[in-house]
CSV table of C-alpha atoms and ligand atoms in Angstrom, one decimal:
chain,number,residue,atom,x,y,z
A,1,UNK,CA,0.0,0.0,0.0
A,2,UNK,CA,1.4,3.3,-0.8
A,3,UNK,CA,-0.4,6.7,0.4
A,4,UNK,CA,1.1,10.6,1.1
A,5,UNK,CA,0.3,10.3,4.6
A,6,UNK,CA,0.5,7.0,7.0
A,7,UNK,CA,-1.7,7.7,10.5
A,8,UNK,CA,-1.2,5.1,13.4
A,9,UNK,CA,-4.2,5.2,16.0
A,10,UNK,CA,-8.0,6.1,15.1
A,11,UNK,CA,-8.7,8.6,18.2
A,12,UNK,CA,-9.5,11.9,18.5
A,13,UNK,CA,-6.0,12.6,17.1
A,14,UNK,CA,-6.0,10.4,13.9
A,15,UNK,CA,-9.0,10.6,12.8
A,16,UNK,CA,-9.6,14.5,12.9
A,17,UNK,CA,-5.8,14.6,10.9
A,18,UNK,CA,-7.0,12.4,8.2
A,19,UNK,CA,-10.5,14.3,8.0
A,20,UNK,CA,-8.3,17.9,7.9
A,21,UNK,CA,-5.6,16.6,5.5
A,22,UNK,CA,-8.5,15.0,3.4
A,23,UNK,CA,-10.3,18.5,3.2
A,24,UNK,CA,-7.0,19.6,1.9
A,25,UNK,CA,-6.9,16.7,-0.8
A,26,UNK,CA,-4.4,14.9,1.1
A,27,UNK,CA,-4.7,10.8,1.3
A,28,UNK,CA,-3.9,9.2,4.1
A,29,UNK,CA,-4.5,5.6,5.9
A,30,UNK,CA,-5.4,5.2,9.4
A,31,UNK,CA,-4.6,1.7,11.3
A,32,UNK,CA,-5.7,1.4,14.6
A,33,UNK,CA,-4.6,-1.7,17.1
A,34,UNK,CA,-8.7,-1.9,18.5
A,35,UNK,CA,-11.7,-2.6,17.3
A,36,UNK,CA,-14.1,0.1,15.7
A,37,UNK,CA,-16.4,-0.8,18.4
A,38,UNK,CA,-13.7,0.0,21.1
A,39,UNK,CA,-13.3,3.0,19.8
A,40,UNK,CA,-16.9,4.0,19.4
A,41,UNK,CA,-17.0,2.9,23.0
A,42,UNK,CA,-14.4,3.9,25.0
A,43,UNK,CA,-15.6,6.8,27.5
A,44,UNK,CA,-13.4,9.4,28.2
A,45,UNK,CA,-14.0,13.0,28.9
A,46,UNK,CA,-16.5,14.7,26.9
A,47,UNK,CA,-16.0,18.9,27.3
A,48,UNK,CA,-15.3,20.7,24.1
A,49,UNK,CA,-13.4,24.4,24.1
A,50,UNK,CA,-15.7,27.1,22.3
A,51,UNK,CA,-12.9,26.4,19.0
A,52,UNK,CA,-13.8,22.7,18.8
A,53,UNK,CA,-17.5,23.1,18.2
A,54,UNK,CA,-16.5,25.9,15.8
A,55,UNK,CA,-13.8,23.1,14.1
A,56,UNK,CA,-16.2,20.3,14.1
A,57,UNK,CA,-19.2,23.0,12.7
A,58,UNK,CA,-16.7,24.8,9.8
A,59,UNK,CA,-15.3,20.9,8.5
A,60,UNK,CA,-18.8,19.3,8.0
A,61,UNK,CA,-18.7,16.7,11.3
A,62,UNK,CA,-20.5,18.8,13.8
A,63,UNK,CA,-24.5,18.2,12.7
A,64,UNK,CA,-25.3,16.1,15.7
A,65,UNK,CA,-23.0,17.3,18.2
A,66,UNK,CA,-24.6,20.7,17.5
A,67,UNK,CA,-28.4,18.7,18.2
A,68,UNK,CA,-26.7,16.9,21.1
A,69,UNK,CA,-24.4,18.4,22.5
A,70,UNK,CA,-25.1,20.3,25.7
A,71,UNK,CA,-23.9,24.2,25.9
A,72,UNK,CA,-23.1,25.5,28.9
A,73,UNK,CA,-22.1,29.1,29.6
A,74,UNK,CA,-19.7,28.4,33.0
A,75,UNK,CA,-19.2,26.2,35.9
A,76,UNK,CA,-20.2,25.8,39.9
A,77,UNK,CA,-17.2,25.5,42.5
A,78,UNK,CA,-18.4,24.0,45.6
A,79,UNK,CA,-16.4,24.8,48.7
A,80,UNK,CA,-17.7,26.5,52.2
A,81,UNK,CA,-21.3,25.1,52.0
A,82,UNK,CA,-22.3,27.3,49.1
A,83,UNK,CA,-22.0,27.2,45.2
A,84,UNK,CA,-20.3,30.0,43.4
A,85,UNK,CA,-20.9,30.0,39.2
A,86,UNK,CA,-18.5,31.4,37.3
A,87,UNK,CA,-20.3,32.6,34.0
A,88,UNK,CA,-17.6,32.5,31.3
A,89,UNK,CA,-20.0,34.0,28.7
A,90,UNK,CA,-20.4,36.9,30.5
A,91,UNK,CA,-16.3,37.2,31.2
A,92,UNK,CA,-14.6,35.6,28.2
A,93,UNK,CA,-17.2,35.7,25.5
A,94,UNK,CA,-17.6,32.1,25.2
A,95,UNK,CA,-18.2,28.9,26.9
A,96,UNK,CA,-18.1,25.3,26.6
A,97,UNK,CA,-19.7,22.1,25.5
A,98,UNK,CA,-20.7,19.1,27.1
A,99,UNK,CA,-20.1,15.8,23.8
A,100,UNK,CA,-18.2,12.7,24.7
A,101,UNK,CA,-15.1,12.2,23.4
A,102,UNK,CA,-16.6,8.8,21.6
A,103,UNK,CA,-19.2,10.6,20.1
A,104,UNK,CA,-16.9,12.8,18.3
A,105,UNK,CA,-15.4,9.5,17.4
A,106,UNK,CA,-18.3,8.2,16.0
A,107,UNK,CA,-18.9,11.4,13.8
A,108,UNK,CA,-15.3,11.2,12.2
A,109,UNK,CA,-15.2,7.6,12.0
A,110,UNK,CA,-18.7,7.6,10.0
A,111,UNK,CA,-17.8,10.9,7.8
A,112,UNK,CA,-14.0,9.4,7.0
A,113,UNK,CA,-15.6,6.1,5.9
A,114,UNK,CA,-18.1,8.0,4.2
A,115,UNK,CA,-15.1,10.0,2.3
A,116,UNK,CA,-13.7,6.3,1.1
A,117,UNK,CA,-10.7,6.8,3.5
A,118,UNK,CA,-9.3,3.3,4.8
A,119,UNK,CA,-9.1,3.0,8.4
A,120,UNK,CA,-8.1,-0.3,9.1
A,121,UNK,CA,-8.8,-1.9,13.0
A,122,UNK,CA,-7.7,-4.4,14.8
A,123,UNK,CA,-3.9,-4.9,13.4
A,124,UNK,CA,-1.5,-6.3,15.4
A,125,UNK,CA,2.5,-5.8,15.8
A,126,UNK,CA,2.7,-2.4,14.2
A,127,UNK,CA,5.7,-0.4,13.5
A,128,UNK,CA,6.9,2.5,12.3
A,129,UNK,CA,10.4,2.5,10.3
A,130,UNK,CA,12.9,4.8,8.2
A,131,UNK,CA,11.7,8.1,9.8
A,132,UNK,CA,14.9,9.3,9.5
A,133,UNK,CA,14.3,8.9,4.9
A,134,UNK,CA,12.2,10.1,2.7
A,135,UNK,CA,9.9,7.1,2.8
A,136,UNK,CA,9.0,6.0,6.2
A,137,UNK,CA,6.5,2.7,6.2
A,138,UNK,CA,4.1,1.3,8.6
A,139,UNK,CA,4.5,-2.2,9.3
A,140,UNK,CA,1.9,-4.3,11.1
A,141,UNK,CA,-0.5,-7.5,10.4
A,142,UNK,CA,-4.1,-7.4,8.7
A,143,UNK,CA,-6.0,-10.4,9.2
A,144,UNK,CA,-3.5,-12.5,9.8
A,145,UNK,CA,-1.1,-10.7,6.8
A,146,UNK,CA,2.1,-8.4,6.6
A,147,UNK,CA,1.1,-5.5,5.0
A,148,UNK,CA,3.0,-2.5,4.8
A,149,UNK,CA,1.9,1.1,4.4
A,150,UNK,CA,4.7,3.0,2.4
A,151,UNK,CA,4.3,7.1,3.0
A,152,UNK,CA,5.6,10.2,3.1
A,153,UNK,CA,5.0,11.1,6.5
A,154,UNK,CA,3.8,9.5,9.2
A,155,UNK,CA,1.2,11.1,12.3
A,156,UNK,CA,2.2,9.4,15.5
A,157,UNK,CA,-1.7,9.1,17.4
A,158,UNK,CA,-1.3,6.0,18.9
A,159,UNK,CA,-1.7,7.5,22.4
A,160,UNK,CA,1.0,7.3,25.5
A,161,UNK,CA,1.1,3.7,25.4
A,162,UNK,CA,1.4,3.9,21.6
A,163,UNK,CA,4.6,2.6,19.4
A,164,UNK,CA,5.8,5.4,17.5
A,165,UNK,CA,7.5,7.5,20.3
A,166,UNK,CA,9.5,5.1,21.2
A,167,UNK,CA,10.8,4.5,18.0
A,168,UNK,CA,12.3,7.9,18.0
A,169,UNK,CA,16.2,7.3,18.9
A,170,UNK,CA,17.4,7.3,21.8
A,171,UNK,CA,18.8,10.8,22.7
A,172,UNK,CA,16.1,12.6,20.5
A,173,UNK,CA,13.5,13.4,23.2
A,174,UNK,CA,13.6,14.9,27.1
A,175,UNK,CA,10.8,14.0,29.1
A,176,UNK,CA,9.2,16.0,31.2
A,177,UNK,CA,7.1,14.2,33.8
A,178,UNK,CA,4.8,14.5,36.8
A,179,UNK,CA,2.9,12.0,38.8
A,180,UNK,CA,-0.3,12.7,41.2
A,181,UNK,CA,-0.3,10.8,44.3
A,182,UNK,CA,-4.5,10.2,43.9
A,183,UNK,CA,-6.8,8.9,40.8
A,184,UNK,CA,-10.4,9.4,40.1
A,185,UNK,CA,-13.0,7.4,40.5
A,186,UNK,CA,-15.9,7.9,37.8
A,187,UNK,CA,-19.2,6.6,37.2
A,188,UNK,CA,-22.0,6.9,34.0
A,189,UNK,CA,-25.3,7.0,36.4
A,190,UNK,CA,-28.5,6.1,34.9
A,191,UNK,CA,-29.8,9.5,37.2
A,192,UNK,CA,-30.6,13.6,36.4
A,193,UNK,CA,-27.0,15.5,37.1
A,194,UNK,CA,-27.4,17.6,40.3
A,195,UNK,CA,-27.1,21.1,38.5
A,196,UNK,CA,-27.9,22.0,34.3
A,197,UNK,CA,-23.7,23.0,34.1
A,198,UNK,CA,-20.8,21.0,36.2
A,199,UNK,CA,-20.0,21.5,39.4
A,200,UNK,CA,-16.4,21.2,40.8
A,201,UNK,CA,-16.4,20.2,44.4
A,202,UNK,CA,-13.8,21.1,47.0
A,203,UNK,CA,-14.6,19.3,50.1
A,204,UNK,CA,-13.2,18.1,53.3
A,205,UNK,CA,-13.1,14.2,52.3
A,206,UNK,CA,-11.6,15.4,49.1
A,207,UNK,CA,-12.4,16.7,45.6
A,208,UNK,CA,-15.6,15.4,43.8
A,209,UNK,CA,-16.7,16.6,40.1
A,210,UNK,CA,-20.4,16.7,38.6
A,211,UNK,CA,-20.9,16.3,35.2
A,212,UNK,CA,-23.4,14.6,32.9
A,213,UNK,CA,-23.7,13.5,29.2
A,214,UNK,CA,-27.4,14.2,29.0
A,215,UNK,CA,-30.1,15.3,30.9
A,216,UNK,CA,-30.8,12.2,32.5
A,217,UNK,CA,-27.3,10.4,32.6
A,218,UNK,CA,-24.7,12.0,34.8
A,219,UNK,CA,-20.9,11.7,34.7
A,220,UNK,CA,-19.5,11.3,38.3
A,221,UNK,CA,-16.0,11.7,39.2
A,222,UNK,CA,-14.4,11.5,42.9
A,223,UNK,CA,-10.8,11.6,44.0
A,224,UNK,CA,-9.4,8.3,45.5
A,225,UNK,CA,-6.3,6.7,46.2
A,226,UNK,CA,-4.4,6.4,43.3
A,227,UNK,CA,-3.8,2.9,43.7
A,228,UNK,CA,-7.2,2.3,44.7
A,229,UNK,CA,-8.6,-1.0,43.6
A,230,UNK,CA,-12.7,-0.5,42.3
A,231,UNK,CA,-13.3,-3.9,43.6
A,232,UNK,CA,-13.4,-2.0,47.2
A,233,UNK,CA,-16.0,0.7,45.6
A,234,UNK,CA,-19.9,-1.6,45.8
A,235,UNK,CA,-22.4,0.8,44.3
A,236,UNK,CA,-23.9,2.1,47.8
A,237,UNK,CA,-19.7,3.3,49.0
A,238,UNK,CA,-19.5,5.0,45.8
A,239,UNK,CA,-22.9,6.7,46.4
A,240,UNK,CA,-22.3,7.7,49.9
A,241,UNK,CA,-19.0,9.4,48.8
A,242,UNK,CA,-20.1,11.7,46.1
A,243,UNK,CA,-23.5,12.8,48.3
A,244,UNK,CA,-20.6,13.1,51.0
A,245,UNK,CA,-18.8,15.7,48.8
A,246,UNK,CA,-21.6,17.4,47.3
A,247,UNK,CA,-22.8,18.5,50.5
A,248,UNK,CA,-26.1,20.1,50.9
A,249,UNK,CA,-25.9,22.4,48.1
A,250,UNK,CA,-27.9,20.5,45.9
A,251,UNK,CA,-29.9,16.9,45.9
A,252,UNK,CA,-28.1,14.2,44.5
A,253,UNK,CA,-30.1,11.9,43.0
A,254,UNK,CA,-28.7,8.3,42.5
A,255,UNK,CA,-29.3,5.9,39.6
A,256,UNK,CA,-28.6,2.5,38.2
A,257,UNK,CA,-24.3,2.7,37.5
A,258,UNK,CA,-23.9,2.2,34.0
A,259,UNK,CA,-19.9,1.7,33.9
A,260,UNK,CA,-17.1,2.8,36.8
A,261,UNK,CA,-13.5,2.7,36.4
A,262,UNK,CA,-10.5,4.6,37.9
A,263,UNK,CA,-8.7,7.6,35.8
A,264,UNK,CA,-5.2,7.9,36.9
A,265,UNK,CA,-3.7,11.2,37.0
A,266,UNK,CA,-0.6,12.4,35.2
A,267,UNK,CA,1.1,15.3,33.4
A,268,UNK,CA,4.0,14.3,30.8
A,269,UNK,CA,4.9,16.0,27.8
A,270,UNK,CA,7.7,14.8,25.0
A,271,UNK,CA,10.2,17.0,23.1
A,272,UNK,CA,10.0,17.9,20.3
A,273,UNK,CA,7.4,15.9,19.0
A,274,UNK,CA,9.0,15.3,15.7
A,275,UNK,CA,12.0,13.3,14.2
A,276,UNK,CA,12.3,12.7,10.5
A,277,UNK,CA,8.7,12.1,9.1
A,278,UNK,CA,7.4,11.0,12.1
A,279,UNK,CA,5.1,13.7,14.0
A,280,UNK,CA,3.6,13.1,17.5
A,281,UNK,CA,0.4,14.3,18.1
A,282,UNK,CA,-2.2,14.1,21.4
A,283,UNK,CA,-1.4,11.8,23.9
A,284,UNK,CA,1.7,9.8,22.4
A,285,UNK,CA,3.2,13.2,23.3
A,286,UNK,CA,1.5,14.9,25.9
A,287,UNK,CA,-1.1,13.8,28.9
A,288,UNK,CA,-2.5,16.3,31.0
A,289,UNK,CA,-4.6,15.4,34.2
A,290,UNK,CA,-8.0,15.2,33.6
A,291,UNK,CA,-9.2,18.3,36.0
A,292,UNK,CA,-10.7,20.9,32.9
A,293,UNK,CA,-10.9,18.3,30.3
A,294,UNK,CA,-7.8,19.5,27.8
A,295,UNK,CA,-6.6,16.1,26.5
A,296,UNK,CA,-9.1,15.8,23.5
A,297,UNK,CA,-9.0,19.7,23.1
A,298,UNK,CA,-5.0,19.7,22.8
A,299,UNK,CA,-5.1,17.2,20.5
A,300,UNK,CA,-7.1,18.6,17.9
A,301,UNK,CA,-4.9,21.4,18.6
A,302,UNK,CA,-1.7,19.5,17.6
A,303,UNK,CA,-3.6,18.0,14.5
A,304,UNK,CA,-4.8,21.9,13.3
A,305,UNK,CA,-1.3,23.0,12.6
A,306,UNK,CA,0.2,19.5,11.7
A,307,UNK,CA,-2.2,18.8,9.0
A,308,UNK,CA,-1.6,22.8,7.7
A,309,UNK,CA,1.7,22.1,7.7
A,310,UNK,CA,1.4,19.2,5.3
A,311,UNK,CA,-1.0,21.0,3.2
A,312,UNK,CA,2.1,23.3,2.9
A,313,UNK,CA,4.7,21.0,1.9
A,314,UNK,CA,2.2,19.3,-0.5
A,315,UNK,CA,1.0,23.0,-2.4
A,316,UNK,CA,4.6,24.7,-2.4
A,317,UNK,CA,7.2,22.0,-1.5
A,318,UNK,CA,8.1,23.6,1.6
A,319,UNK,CA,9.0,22.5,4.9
A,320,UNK,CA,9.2,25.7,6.9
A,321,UNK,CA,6.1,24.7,8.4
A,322,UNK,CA,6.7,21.1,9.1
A,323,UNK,CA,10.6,21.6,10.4
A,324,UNK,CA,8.5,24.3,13.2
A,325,UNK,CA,5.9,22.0,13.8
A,326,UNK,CA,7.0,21.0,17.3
A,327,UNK,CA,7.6,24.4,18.4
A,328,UNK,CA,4.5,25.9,16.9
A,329,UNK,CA,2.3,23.1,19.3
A,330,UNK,CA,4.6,23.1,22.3
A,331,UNK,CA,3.3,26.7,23.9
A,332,UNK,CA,-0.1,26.1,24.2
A,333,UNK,CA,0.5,22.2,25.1
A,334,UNK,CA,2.4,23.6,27.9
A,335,UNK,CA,0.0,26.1,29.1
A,336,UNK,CA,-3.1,23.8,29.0
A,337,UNK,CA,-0.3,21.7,31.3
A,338,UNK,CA,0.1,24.6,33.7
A,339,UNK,CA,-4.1,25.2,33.8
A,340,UNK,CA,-4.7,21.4,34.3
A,341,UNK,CA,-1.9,21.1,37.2
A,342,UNK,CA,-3.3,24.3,38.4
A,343,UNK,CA,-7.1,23.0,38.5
A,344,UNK,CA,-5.5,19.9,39.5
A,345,UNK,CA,-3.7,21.3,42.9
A,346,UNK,CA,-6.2,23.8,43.6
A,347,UNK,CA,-9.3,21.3,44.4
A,348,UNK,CA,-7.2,18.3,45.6
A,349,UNK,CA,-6.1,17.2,48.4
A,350,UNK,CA,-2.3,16.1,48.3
A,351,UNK,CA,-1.2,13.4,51.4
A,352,UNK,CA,1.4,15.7,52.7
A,353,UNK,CA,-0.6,19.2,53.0
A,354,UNK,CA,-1.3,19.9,56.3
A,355,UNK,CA,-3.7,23.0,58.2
A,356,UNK,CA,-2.3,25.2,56.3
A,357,UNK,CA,-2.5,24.0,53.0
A,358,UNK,CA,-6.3,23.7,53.2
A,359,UNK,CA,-6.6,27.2,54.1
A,360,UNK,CA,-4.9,28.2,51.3
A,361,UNK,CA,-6.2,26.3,49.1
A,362,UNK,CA,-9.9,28.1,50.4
A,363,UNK,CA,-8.3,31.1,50.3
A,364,UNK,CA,-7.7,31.1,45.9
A,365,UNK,CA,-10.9,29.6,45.9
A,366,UNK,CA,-12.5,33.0,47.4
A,367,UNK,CA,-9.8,35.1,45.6
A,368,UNK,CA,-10.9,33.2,42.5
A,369,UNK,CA,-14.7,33.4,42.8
A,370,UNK,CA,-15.1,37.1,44.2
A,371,UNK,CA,-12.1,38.8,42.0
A,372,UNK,CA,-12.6,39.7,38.3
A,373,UNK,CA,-9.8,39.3,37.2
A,374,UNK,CA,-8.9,36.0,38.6
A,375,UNK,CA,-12.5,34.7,37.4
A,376,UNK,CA,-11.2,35.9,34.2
A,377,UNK,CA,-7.3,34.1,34.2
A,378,UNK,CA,-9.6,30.8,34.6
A,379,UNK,CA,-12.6,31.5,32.2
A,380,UNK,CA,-10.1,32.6,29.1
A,381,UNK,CA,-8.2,28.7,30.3
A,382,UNK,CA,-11.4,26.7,30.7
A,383,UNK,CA,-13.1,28.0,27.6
A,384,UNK,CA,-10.0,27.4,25.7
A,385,UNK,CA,-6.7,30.0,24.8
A,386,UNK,CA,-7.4,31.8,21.4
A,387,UNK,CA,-5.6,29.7,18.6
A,388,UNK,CA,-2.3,31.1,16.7
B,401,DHB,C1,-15.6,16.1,32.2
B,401,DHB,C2,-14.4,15.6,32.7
B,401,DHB,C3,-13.5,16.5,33.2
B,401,DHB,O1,-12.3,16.0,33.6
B,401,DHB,C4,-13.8,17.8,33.4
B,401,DHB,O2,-12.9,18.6,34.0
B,401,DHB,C5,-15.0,18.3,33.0
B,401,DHB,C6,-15.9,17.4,32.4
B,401,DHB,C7,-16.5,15.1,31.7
B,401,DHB,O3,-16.2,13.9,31.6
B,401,DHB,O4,-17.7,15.5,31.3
C-alpha cells in the first residue's frame, strides 16, 4: 500500500488529521490496534473548548454534536457550603460544550468512511520505520497478513502507550514528567446530574466533580487513592462518597451505575514531538490530568497546525512549516499543562498538605470566585486560549 500520509491510531488525534488533511486533498491511511467498536465505545471526557465546536461546525462533522451536545455558559465551584458560578460568557465571550469524546469519534469515524478513507482496526505488531528517509513505512498485520503502508509522512496518534515514540532514537527526546499521588473514580449513572452545568467540588473528604452526558445520565467523578482498587468501591460506597462531597448544596439523586473505572492522574509532555517524518500528536506526546478536560482539546490542537503544515509542503514544497511543527504546538500544550496542574492542585487534596494548606487552598478559591480578574485568568483557560 502506498499513500502521502500513513496515520497510526484512530482517536481523537488520527481521525480529525486524516479528515483535515482529506479537506485539503491529502490521502492518508489510518490503522488502529482496537476494534471500531472499542473505539466508538471507549468513554473518556467529553468537554469541548468554544474552537472545537466551531472546528467540528466549519469541517462538516458537527451536525449532531450541535443537536446533542449540551452548551453551557460556565461552571459551579463547591467549597464553604455554598455554590459559586463562574459565568464565562459573561467574562470571556464564550463557553463550553458538554459531547463525549466517543461521540466525536463516532462522527469522524462515520464521515471518514463515508469519504472512502481506509481506516483499518484491529492490526497487530505495528511499526513504524525509516523516519529518518524520505519514505518511512508502517509495518503491522491485517488479518492475519504483513502488509506494509509505504508514506511520506507519518502522524504518530497511537496515544502514551502507543509505538511510534518510542521508535524515535534514543537521545532525541527529554521527558518532562509528573505523577499525582490520587486517581479518580468515575461513574456513567442512569440519574438527572445535580445542576444544568458542572460543578467542581472542593470538600473536606476530598475533591468530587459533577458532570453529565445528558439530561438524564450524569458523569460522576471522585478523588481516590491512586492505587485504589474498584473492587473495594460496591455501588452504595460509591454513592455515599459523592453525596458526602456534594454537601447540601444541591440533591443528589442516585441511579442504576452504568460503567465505573479509575482515571489515573498524570502530566508528561515529550520534546520535540517530531523526528524525521514522524510527527507526535495528542497523547503519544502529551497527557494532561483530567481536571478541565484539555486532553481531547490539545489534540485537535496539535492535528490543526500538523495537518496545515502538510498541506504546505504538498501546495509549495516547503517544509518551513513542518521543520517548526513542534515548536508551533509546544506553547499552548504547555499552558493547557500549567491550567490542568493548576485545577488539578487547587481542588485536591495532596497526602502531605497539612492545616495550612487547606486554608490556602480556600483562600484562591475565594480570591478566584469574588475577583474579576482572577474569574477571568480561569474562564479565558477553561473556555480554551485563542488559537495562533
Ligand atoms: C468532564 C471531565 C473532566 O475532567 C472535566 O474537568 C470536565 C468534564 C466530563 O467527563 O464531562
Amino acid at each position: 500500500m502506498r499513500t502521502q500520509v500513513g496515520i497510526v491510531g484512530a482517536g481523537p488525534a488520527g481521525l480529525m488529521l486524516s479528515h483535515l488533511l482529506h479537506l485539503a486533498g491529502i490521502e492518508s491511511i489510518i490503522i488502529e490496534s482496537r476494534s471500531r467498536a472499542y473505539c466508538e465505545q471507549r468513554i473518556r471526557a467529553g468537554l469541548i473548548e468554544q474552537w472545537v465546536v466551531n472546528l467540528l461546525n466549519d469541517t462538516g462533522v458537527g451536525e449532531r454534536m450541535q443537536r446533542e451536545a449540551m452548551f453551557h455558559s460556565g461552571i459551579h465551584l463547591n467549597f464553604s457550603g455554598r455554590l459559586h458560578y463562574l459565568n464565562f460568557r459573561e467574562l470571556v465571550g464564550r463557553g463550553v460544550a458538554i459531547y463525549g469524546q466517543q461521540e466525536i469519534v463516532k462522527d469522524l469515524i462515520k464521515r471518514r468512511l463515508a469519504d472512502g478513507a481506509p481506516i483499518l482496526f484491529e492490526v497487530s505488531d505495528a511499526s513504524v520505520q525509516d523516519i529518518d528517509g524520505k519514505s518511512p513505512k508502517i509495518k503491522f498485520k491485517h488479518n492475519g497478513a504483513e502488509q506494509e503502508i509505504a508514506c511520506d509522512f507519518i502522524g504518530g496518534c497511537d496515544g502514551f502507550h502507543g509505538v511510534c515514540r518510542p521508535s524515535i532514537p534514543d537521545g532525541v527526546l527529554t521527558e518532562y514528567d509528573r505523577e499525582y499521588p490520587f486517581g479518580w473514580l468515575g461513574i456513567l449513572s442512569e440519574s438527572p446530574p445535580p445542576e444544568d452545568e458542572l460543578i467542581y467540588s472542593y470538600n473536606d473528604r476530598g475533591f468530587a466533580l459533577y458532570t453529565m452526558r445528558s439530561p438524564v445520565l450524569a458523569r460522576l467523578y471522585f478523588q481516590c487513592a491512586h492505587d485504589e482498587d474498584i473492587e473495594n468501591w460496591p455501588d452504595d460506597k460509591i454513592w455515599e462518597e459523592l453525596h458526602a462531597r456534594l454537601g447540601s448544596v444541591r440533591k443528589l439523586v442516585e441511579g442504576k451505575i452504568l460503567q465505573k473505572g479509575i482515571t489515573p492522574m498524570r502530566s508528561y509532555v515529550v520534546e520535540p514531538m517530531q523526528h524525521g517524518r514522524l510527527f507526535l500528536a495528542g497523547d503519544s506526546a502529551h497527557i494532561v490530568p483530567p481536571t478541565g478536560a484539555k486532553g481531547m482539546n490539545l489534540a485537535f490542537a496539535d492535528v490543526r497546525m500538523l495537518s496545515r503544515a502538510i498541506a504546505e509542503y504538498y501546495k509549495s514544497g516547503k517544509t518551513a512549516k513542518l521543520d517548526g511543527y513542534s515548536l508551533a504546538v509546544l506553547p499552548r500544550i504547555w499552558k493547557g499543562q500549567r491550567f490542568s496542574w493548576w485545577m488539578t492542585s487547587l481542588l485536591h487534596h495532596f497526602p502531605n498538605e497539612n492545616a495550612f494548606d487547606r486554608r490556602r487552598q480556600l483562600a484562591e478559591l475565594e480570591y478566584l470566585v469574588g475577583s474579576r480578574a482572577a474569574s477571568i485568568t480561569l474562564a479565558e483557560n477553561y473556555a480554551g486560549l485563542p488559537l495562533d
